[in-house]
PDB file of C-alpha atoms in Angstrom:
ATOM      1  CA  ALA A   1      15.785  38.306  31.113  1.00 76.00           C
ATOM      2  CA  GLN A   2      16.730  39.733  34.464  1.00 86.00           C
ATOM      3  CA  SER A   3      20.247  38.854  35.500  1.00 93.00           C
ATOM      4  CA  VAL A   4      23.347  39.941  37.352  1.00 96.00           C
ATOM      5  CA  THR A   5      26.832  39.270  36.063  1.00 97.00           C
ATOM      6  CA  GLN A   6      29.975  39.430  38.131  1.00 98.00           C
ATOM      7  CA  PRO A   7      32.711  38.946  35.524  1.00 96.00           C
ATOM      8  CA  ASP A   8      35.484  38.170  37.994  1.00 95.00           C
ATOM      9  CA  ILE A   9      35.097  34.856  39.782  1.00 96.00           C
ATOM     10  CA  HIS A  10      38.281  35.270  41.794  1.00 97.00           C
ATOM     11  CA  ILE A  11      40.400  38.349  42.569  1.00 97.00           C
ATOM     12  CA  THR A  12      43.639  38.579  44.540  1.00 97.00           C
ATOM     13  CA  VAL A  13      44.932  41.897  45.831  1.00 97.00           C
ATOM     14  CA  SER A  14      47.692  42.876  48.212  1.00 97.00           C
ATOM     15  CA  GLU A  15      46.804  44.295  51.586  1.00 97.00           C
ATOM     16  CA  GLY A  16      46.660  48.077  51.342  1.00 97.00           C
ATOM     17  CA  ALA A  17      45.958  48.062  47.622  1.00 97.00           C
ATOM     18  CA  SER A  18      42.777  49.422  46.119  1.00 97.00           C
ATOM     19  CA  LEU A  19      39.920  47.166  45.071  1.00 97.00           C
ATOM     20  CA  GLU A  20      37.210  47.261  42.455  1.00 98.00           C
ATOM     21  CA  LEU A  21      34.688  44.453  42.019  1.00 98.00           C
ATOM     22  CA  ARG A  22      32.588  44.594  38.890  1.00 98.00           C
ATOM     23  CA  CYS A  23      28.848  44.071  38.595  1.00 98.00           C
ATOM     24  CA  ASN A  24      26.651  44.365  35.535  1.00 97.00           C
ATOM     25  CA  TYR A  25      22.911  43.900  35.578  1.00 95.00           C
ATOM     26  CA  SER A  26      20.070  43.396  33.166  1.00 92.00           C
ATOM     27  CA  TYR A  27      16.747  44.556  34.550  1.00 88.00           C
ATOM     28  CA  GLY A  28      13.613  45.853  32.864  1.00 79.00           C
ATOM     29  CA  ALA A  29      12.500  48.319  35.507  1.00 77.00           C
ATOM     30  CA  THR A  30      14.294  50.781  37.740  1.00 80.00           C
ATOM     31  CA  PRO A  31      16.705  48.578  39.666  1.00 87.00           C
ATOM     32  CA  TYR A  32      17.405  48.542  43.337  1.00 91.00           C
ATOM     33  CA  LEU A  33      21.022  47.410  43.719  1.00 93.00           C
ATOM     34  CA  PHE A  34      22.858  45.785  46.580  1.00 94.00           C
ATOM     35  CA  TRP A  35      26.251  44.458  47.538  1.00 97.00           C
ATOM     36  CA  TYR A  36      26.519  41.701  50.130  1.00 96.00           C
ATOM     37  CA  VAL A  37      29.556  40.014  51.675  1.00 97.00           C
ATOM     38  CA  GLN A  38      29.704  36.414  52.867  1.00 95.00           C
ATOM     39  CA  SER A  39      32.406  34.939  55.059  1.00 91.00           C
ATOM     40  CA  PRO A  40      32.935  31.157  54.959  1.00 84.00           C
ATOM     41  CA  GLY A  41      30.056  29.276  56.577  1.00 77.00           C
ATOM     42  CA  GLN A  42      28.151  32.460  57.243  1.00 81.00           C
ATOM     43  CA  GLY A  43      25.105  34.248  55.924  1.00 85.00           C
ATOM     44  CA  LEU A  44      25.200  37.421  53.886  1.00 92.00           C
ATOM     45  CA  GLN A  45      25.866  40.848  55.331  1.00 93.00           C
ATOM     46  CA  LEU A  46      24.605  43.959  53.555  1.00 92.00           C
ATOM     47  CA  LEU A  47      27.463  46.285  52.593  1.00 95.00           C
ATOM     48  CA  LEU A  48      25.474  48.965  50.815  1.00 94.00           C
ATOM     49  CA  LYS A  49      22.438  49.602  48.672  1.00 91.00           C
ATOM     50  CA  TYR A  50      21.321  51.990  45.964  1.00 92.00           C
ATOM     51  CA  PHE A  51      17.698  52.964  45.619  1.00 87.00           C
ATOM     52  CA  SER A  52      17.802  56.463  44.081  1.00 85.00           C
ATOM     53  CA  GLY A  53      19.549  59.813  44.321  1.00 86.00           C
ATOM     54  CA  ASP A  54      23.297  60.220  44.480  1.00 89.00           C
ATOM     55  CA  THR A  55      24.843  57.551  42.297  1.00 91.00           C
ATOM     56  CA  LEU A  56      27.845  57.150  44.590  1.00 96.00           C
ATOM     57  CA  VAL A  57      26.789  55.331  47.729  1.00 95.00           C
ATOM     58  CA  GLN A  58      28.775  54.738  50.866  1.00 96.00           C
ATOM     59  CA  GLY A  59      28.555  51.537  52.845  1.00 95.00           C
ATOM     60  CA  ILE A  60      30.007  49.850  55.858  1.00 95.00           C
ATOM     61  CA  LYS A  61      33.640  48.825  56.310  1.00 94.00           C
ATOM     62  CA  GLY A  62      34.873  51.625  54.031  1.00 96.00           C
ATOM     63  CA  PHE A  63      33.217  50.317  50.869  1.00 97.00           C
ATOM     64  CA  GLU A  64      31.511  52.436  48.243  1.00 98.00           C
ATOM     65  CA  ALA A  65      29.754  51.710  44.974  1.00 98.00           C
ATOM     66  CA  GLU A  66      28.848  53.761  41.939  1.00 96.00           C
ATOM     67  CA  PHE A  67      25.673  53.271  39.915  1.00 95.00           C
ATOM     68  CA  LYS A  68      26.117  53.937  36.201  1.00 94.00           C
ATOM     69  CA  ARG A  69      22.823  53.578  34.402  1.00 92.00           C
ATOM     70  CA  SER A  70      24.368  54.009  30.930  1.00 92.00           C
ATOM     71  CA  GLN A  71      26.675  51.063  31.552  1.00 94.00           C
ATOM     72  CA  SER A  72      24.207  49.000  33.616  1.00 94.00           C
ATOM     73  CA  SER A  73      26.916  48.699  36.226  1.00 96.00           C
ATOM     74  CA  PHE A  74      27.209  48.934  39.987  1.00 97.00           C
ATOM     75  CA  ASN A  75      30.879  48.408  40.823  1.00 98.00           C
ATOM     76  CA  LEU A  76      32.120  48.083  44.372  1.00 98.00           C
ATOM     77  CA  ARG A  77      35.304  49.863  45.457  1.00 98.00           C
ATOM     78  CA  LYS A  78      37.540  50.207  48.469  1.00 98.00           C
ATOM     79  CA  PRO A  79      40.619  52.461  48.569  1.00 97.00           C
ATOM     80  CA  SER A  80      42.727  50.229  50.825  1.00 97.00           C
ATOM     81  CA  VAL A  81      41.997  46.557  51.411  1.00 97.00           C
ATOM     82  CA  HIS A  82      42.510  44.905  54.790  1.00 96.00           C
ATOM     83  CA  TRP A  83      43.231  41.204  55.301  1.00 96.00           C
ATOM     84  CA  SER A  84      39.835  40.863  57.003  1.00 94.00           C
ATOM     85  CA  ASP A  85      38.117  41.825  53.731  1.00 96.00           C
ATOM     86  CA  ALA A  86      38.868  38.383  52.290  1.00 96.00           C
ATOM     87  CA  ALA A  87      35.434  36.875  51.609  1.00 97.00           C
ATOM     88  CA  GLU A  88      32.847  36.241  48.895  1.00 97.00           C
ATOM     89  CA  TYR A  89      31.102  39.303  47.488  1.00 98.00           C
ATOM     90  CA  PHE A  90      27.693  39.240  45.844  1.00 97.00           C
ATOM     91  CA  CYS A  91      25.959  41.871  43.782  1.00 97.00           C
ATOM     92  CA  ALA A  92      22.159  41.706  43.659  1.00 95.00           C
ATOM     93  CA  VAL A  93      19.283  43.493  41.960  1.00 93.00           C
ATOM     94  CA  GLY A  94      15.658  43.779  42.979  1.00 88.00           C
ATOM     95  CA  ALA A  95      12.464  45.614  42.196  1.00 80.00           C
ATOM     96  CA  SER A  96      11.526  48.811  43.948  1.00 68.00           C
ATOM     97  CA  SER A  97       8.243  47.237  44.960  1.00 70.00           C
ATOM     98  CA  ASN A  98       9.809  44.259  46.690  1.00 74.00           C
ATOM     99  CA  THR A  99      13.429  44.114  47.681  1.00 73.00           C
ATOM    100  CA  GLY A 100      12.981  40.713  49.289  1.00 81.00           C
ATOM    101  CA  LYS A 101      13.063  39.027  45.900  1.00 87.00           C
ATOM    102  CA  LEU A 102      16.624  39.560  44.815  1.00 92.00           C
ATOM    103  CA  ILE A 103      18.538  38.232  41.847  1.00 93.00           C
ATOM    104  CA  PHE A 104      22.126  37.543  42.816  1.00 96.00           C
ATOM    105  CA  GLY A 105      25.269  37.308  40.765  1.00 97.00           C
ATOM    106  CA  GLN A 106      27.525  34.291  40.990  1.00 96.00           C
ATOM    107  CA  GLY A 107      29.858  36.044  43.386  1.00 97.00           C
ATOM    108  CA  THR A 108      33.491  37.153  43.424  1.00 98.00           C
ATOM    109  CA  THR A 109      35.945  35.566  45.821  1.00 97.00           C
ATOM    110  CA  LEU A 110      38.427  38.081  47.182  1.00 97.00           C
ATOM    111  CA  GLN A 111      41.790  36.877  48.414  1.00 97.00           C
ATOM    112  CA  VAL A 112      44.078  39.336  50.201  1.00 97.00           C
ATOM    113  CA  LYS A 113      47.847  38.823  50.118  1.00 96.00           C
ATOM    114  CA  PRO A 114      49.898  40.022  53.084  1.00 91.00           C
TER     115      PRO A 114
ATOM    116  CA  GLU B   1      24.663  40.301  64.519  1.00 46.00           C
ATOM    117  CA  THR B   2      21.508  40.570  62.419  1.00 54.00           C
ATOM    118  CA  GLY B   3      19.111  38.876  64.817  1.00 86.00           C
ATOM    119  CA  VAL B   4      17.974  36.316  62.253  1.00 92.00           C
ATOM    120  CA  THR B   5      18.550  32.813  63.570  1.00 94.00           C
ATOM    121  CA  GLN B   6      18.221  29.517  61.721  1.00 96.00           C
ATOM    122  CA  SER B   7      18.099  25.942  62.912  1.00 95.00           C
ATOM    123  CA  PRO B   8      19.577  23.476  62.584  1.00 96.00           C
ATOM    124  CA  THR B   9      22.954  24.642  61.298  1.00 95.00           C
ATOM    125  CA  HIS B  10      23.682  21.362  59.569  1.00 96.00           C
ATOM    126  CA  LEU B  11      21.471  18.498  58.474  1.00 96.00           C
ATOM    127  CA  ILE B  12      22.005  15.234  56.646  1.00 98.00           C
ATOM    128  CA  LYS B  13      19.101  13.485  54.942  1.00 97.00           C
ATOM    129  CA  THR B  14      18.684  10.709  52.420  1.00 97.00           C
ATOM    130  CA  ARG B  15      16.993  10.945  49.051  1.00 97.00           C
ATOM    131  CA  GLY B  16      13.206  10.785  49.267  1.00 97.00           C
ATOM    132  CA  GLN B  17      12.984  12.043  52.832  1.00 98.00           C
ATOM    133  CA  GLN B  18      11.306  15.228  53.991  1.00 98.00           C
ATOM    134  CA  VAL B  19      12.978  18.096  55.867  1.00 98.00           C
ATOM    135  CA  THR B  20      11.863  21.164  57.819  1.00 98.00           C
ATOM    136  CA  LEU B  21      14.150  24.133  58.303  1.00 98.00           C
ATOM    137  CA  ARG B  22      13.349  26.873  60.776  1.00 97.00           C
ATOM    138  CA  CYS B  23      13.977  30.582  60.959  1.00 97.00           C
ATOM    139  CA  SER B  24      13.383  33.218  63.575  1.00 94.00           C
ATOM    140  CA  SER B  25      13.174  36.663  62.015  1.00 90.00           C
ATOM    141  CA  GLN B  26      14.663  39.832  63.381  1.00 82.00           C
ATOM    142  CA  SER B  27      12.320  41.474  65.875  1.00 80.00           C
ATOM    143  CA  GLY B  28       9.607  43.510  64.184  1.00 82.00           C
ATOM    144  CA  HIS B  29      10.283  42.167  60.693  1.00 85.00           C
ATOM    145  CA  ASN B  30       7.080  41.006  59.029  1.00 86.00           C
ATOM    146  CA  THR B  31       8.573  39.783  55.763  1.00 89.00           C
ATOM    147  CA  VAL B  32      10.700  36.673  55.367  1.00 92.00           C
ATOM    148  CA  SER B  33      12.398  35.364  52.248  1.00 94.00           C
ATOM    149  CA  TRP B  34      14.074  32.004  51.702  1.00 97.00           C
ATOM    150  CA  TYR B  35      17.014  31.414  49.387  1.00 97.00           C
ATOM    151  CA  GLN B  36      18.917  28.344  48.220  1.00 97.00           C
ATOM    152  CA  GLN B  37      22.654  28.691  47.694  1.00 95.00           C
ATOM    153  CA  ALA B  38      24.351  25.821  45.898  1.00 95.00           C
ATOM    154  CA  LEU B  39      28.104  25.429  46.277  1.00 92.00           C
ATOM    155  CA  GLY B  40      29.963  28.116  44.345  1.00 89.00           C
ATOM    156  CA  GLN B  41      26.784  29.915  43.327  1.00 92.00           C
ATOM    157  CA  GLY B  42      24.877  32.978  44.366  1.00 94.00           C
ATOM    158  CA  PRO B  43      21.677  32.581  46.379  1.00 95.00           C
ATOM    159  CA  GLN B  44      18.492  31.812  44.448  1.00 96.00           C
ATOM    160  CA  PHE B  45      15.115  33.114  45.593  1.00 95.00           C
ATOM    161  CA  ILE B  46      12.727  30.348  46.678  1.00 97.00           C
ATOM    162  CA  PHE B  47       9.756  32.282  48.053  1.00 95.00           C
ATOM    163  CA  GLN B  48       8.706  35.096  50.336  1.00 92.00           C
ATOM    164  CA  TYR B  49       6.093  35.390  53.071  1.00 92.00           C
ATOM    165  CA  TYR B  50       4.439  38.585  54.213  1.00 88.00           C
ATOM    166  CA  ARG B  51       2.016  38.534  57.127  1.00 87.00           C
ATOM    167  CA  GLU B  52       1.699  34.745  56.887  1.00 90.00           C
ATOM    168  CA  GLU B  53       0.808  34.705  53.180  1.00 92.00           C
ATOM    169  CA  GLU B  54       3.069  33.658  50.323  1.00 92.00           C
ATOM    170  CA  ASN B  55       4.079  36.801  48.468  1.00 89.00           C
ATOM    171  CA  GLY B  56       6.019  35.574  45.492  1.00 90.00           C
ATOM    172  CA  ARG B  57       7.828  32.447  44.441  1.00 93.00           C
ATOM    173  CA  GLY B  58      10.909  31.686  42.440  1.00 93.00           C
ATOM    174  CA  ASN B  59      11.487  28.840  40.020  1.00 93.00           C
ATOM    175  CA  PHE B  60      11.166  26.018  42.539  1.00 97.00           C
ATOM    176  CA  PRO B  61       8.777  23.038  42.402  1.00 96.00           C
ATOM    177  CA  PRO B  62       5.773  22.680  44.733  1.00 96.00           C
ATOM    178  CA  ARG B  63       7.635  20.211  46.942  1.00 97.00           C
ATOM    179  CA  PHE B  64       9.272  23.341  48.369  1.00 98.00           C
ATOM    180  CA  SER B  65       6.720  24.898  50.701  1.00 96.00           C
ATOM    181  CA  GLY B  66       6.726  27.294  53.595  1.00 96.00           C
ATOM    182  CA  LEU B  67       4.901  28.726  56.538  1.00 95.00           C
ATOM    183  CA  GLN B  68       5.122  31.971  58.444  1.00 94.00           C
ATOM    184  CA  PHE B  69       3.719  32.217  61.959  1.00 93.00           C
ATOM    185  CA  PRO B  70       2.171  35.157  63.837  1.00 89.00           C
ATOM    186  CA  ASN B  71       5.381  35.634  65.804  1.00 86.00           C
ATOM    187  CA  TYR B  72       7.186  36.040  62.443  1.00 81.00           C
ATOM    188  CA  SER B  73       9.080  32.790  62.745  1.00 93.00           C
ATOM    189  CA  SER B  74       8.943  30.668  59.613  1.00 96.00           C
ATOM    190  CA  GLU B  75       9.609  27.234  58.164  1.00 97.00           C
ATOM    191  CA  LEU B  76      10.833  25.880  54.878  1.00 98.00           C
ATOM    192  CA  ASN B  77       9.650  22.364  54.086  1.00 98.00           C
ATOM    193  CA  VAL B  78      11.085  20.228  51.324  1.00 98.00           C
ATOM    194  CA  ASN B  79       9.419  16.926  50.401  1.00 97.00           C
ATOM    195  CA  ALA B  80      10.847  14.041  48.401  1.00 97.00           C
ATOM    196  CA  LEU B  81      14.417  15.250  48.740  1.00 98.00           C
ATOM    197  CA  GLU B  82      16.691  14.961  45.734  1.00 98.00           C
ATOM    198  CA  LEU B  83      20.472  14.956  45.613  1.00 97.00           C
ATOM    199  CA  ASP B  84      20.437  18.394  43.958  1.00 97.00           C
ATOM    200  CA  ASP B  85      18.673  19.830  46.996  1.00 98.00           C
ATOM    201  CA  SER B  86      22.012  19.737  48.804  1.00 98.00           C
ATOM    202  CA  ALA B  87      22.774  23.389  49.466  1.00 97.00           C
ATOM    203  CA  LEU B  88      22.947  26.167  52.027  1.00 96.00           C
ATOM    204  CA  TYR B  89      19.441  27.432  52.776  1.00 97.00           C
ATOM    205  CA  LEU B  90      19.278  31.033  53.838  1.00 96.00           C
ATOM    206  CA  CYS B  91      16.475  32.848  55.571  1.00 95.00           C
ATOM    207  CA  ALA B  92      16.288  36.629  55.392  1.00 94.00           C
ATOM    208  CA  SER B  93      13.903  39.043  57.005  1.00 91.00           C
ATOM    209  CA  SER B  94      13.027  42.640  56.336  1.00 86.00           C
ATOM    210  CA  LEU B  95      10.900  45.273  57.995  1.00 81.00           C
ATOM    211  CA  ASP B  96       8.694  45.474  54.919  1.00 71.00           C
ATOM    212  CA  SER B  97       8.867  44.674  51.254  1.00 63.00           C
ATOM    213  CA  THR B  98      10.988  47.708  50.406  1.00 65.00           C
ATOM    214  CA  GLY B  99      13.711  47.474  53.012  1.00 66.00           C
ATOM    215  CA  GLY B 100      17.019  45.688  52.912  1.00 77.00           C
ATOM    216  CA  LEU B 101      17.319  42.000  53.734  1.00 87.00           C
ATOM    217  CA  PHE B 102      18.979  40.728  56.885  1.00 89.00           C
ATOM    218  CA  PHE B 103      20.253  37.182  56.471  1.00 92.00           C
ATOM    219  CA  GLY B 104      20.720  34.368  58.929  1.00 93.00           C
ATOM    220  CA  SER B 105      23.789  32.112  58.856  1.00 93.00           C
ATOM    221  CA  GLY B 106      21.917  29.397  57.015  1.00 95.00           C
ATOM    222  CA  THR B 107      21.259  25.675  57.276  1.00 96.00           C
ATOM    223  CA  GLN B 108      23.628  23.431  55.367  1.00 96.00           C
ATOM    224  CA  LEU B 109      21.583  20.534  53.985  1.00 97.00           C
ATOM    225  CA  SER B 110      23.280  17.452  52.605  1.00 97.00           C
ATOM    226  CA  VAL B 111      21.177  14.881  50.762  1.00 97.00           C
ATOM    227  CA  LEU B 112      22.801  11.474  50.357  1.00 96.00           C
TER     228      LEU B 112
END
């Protein structure tokens, strides 16, 4: 079955500390992978996406993610977290033929301590 | 700002009623997808429209239906509302079926 697992429901980090949010996927075909961020009461904003090529992808707001096919993972990282990064983060997987039909993980809530 | 707008932002209905949610896609985007996001969950794919035709459907019953119009605006209709339909409904548009999705802010539906 196709699925996305975000093992960490809630993460708290101190401002300025590094961040890694985990994402594991199960997908039969070549996956297209995405990370979205959602602030309270808002829709989802695309942080970055991986379609092919370099397995380390850069996104907006200083985020990056690394695709590891052998581990079926697509972890999101940021070297130094800012208080404004506090939000809900979603990993998603889709087919190359139609990236409008995404399977989302349950999300990870990021809290940033001053 | 993504350019995808949804209306209304909040809605309260009672069980058994019908509801219509509206979405205006980002300019030039011919593909629209609808998602349901229950509290504390990730979004779940409801269906997608491409050039006014349904182009895929998730695991939702037929009482969830949609329309896409020539100007790329779209509607999500839900008949015979149930309590479990209470959720944030998100509309997302894309330039085509292989691009990234741009989401609206959603409509929060409460069914009492």
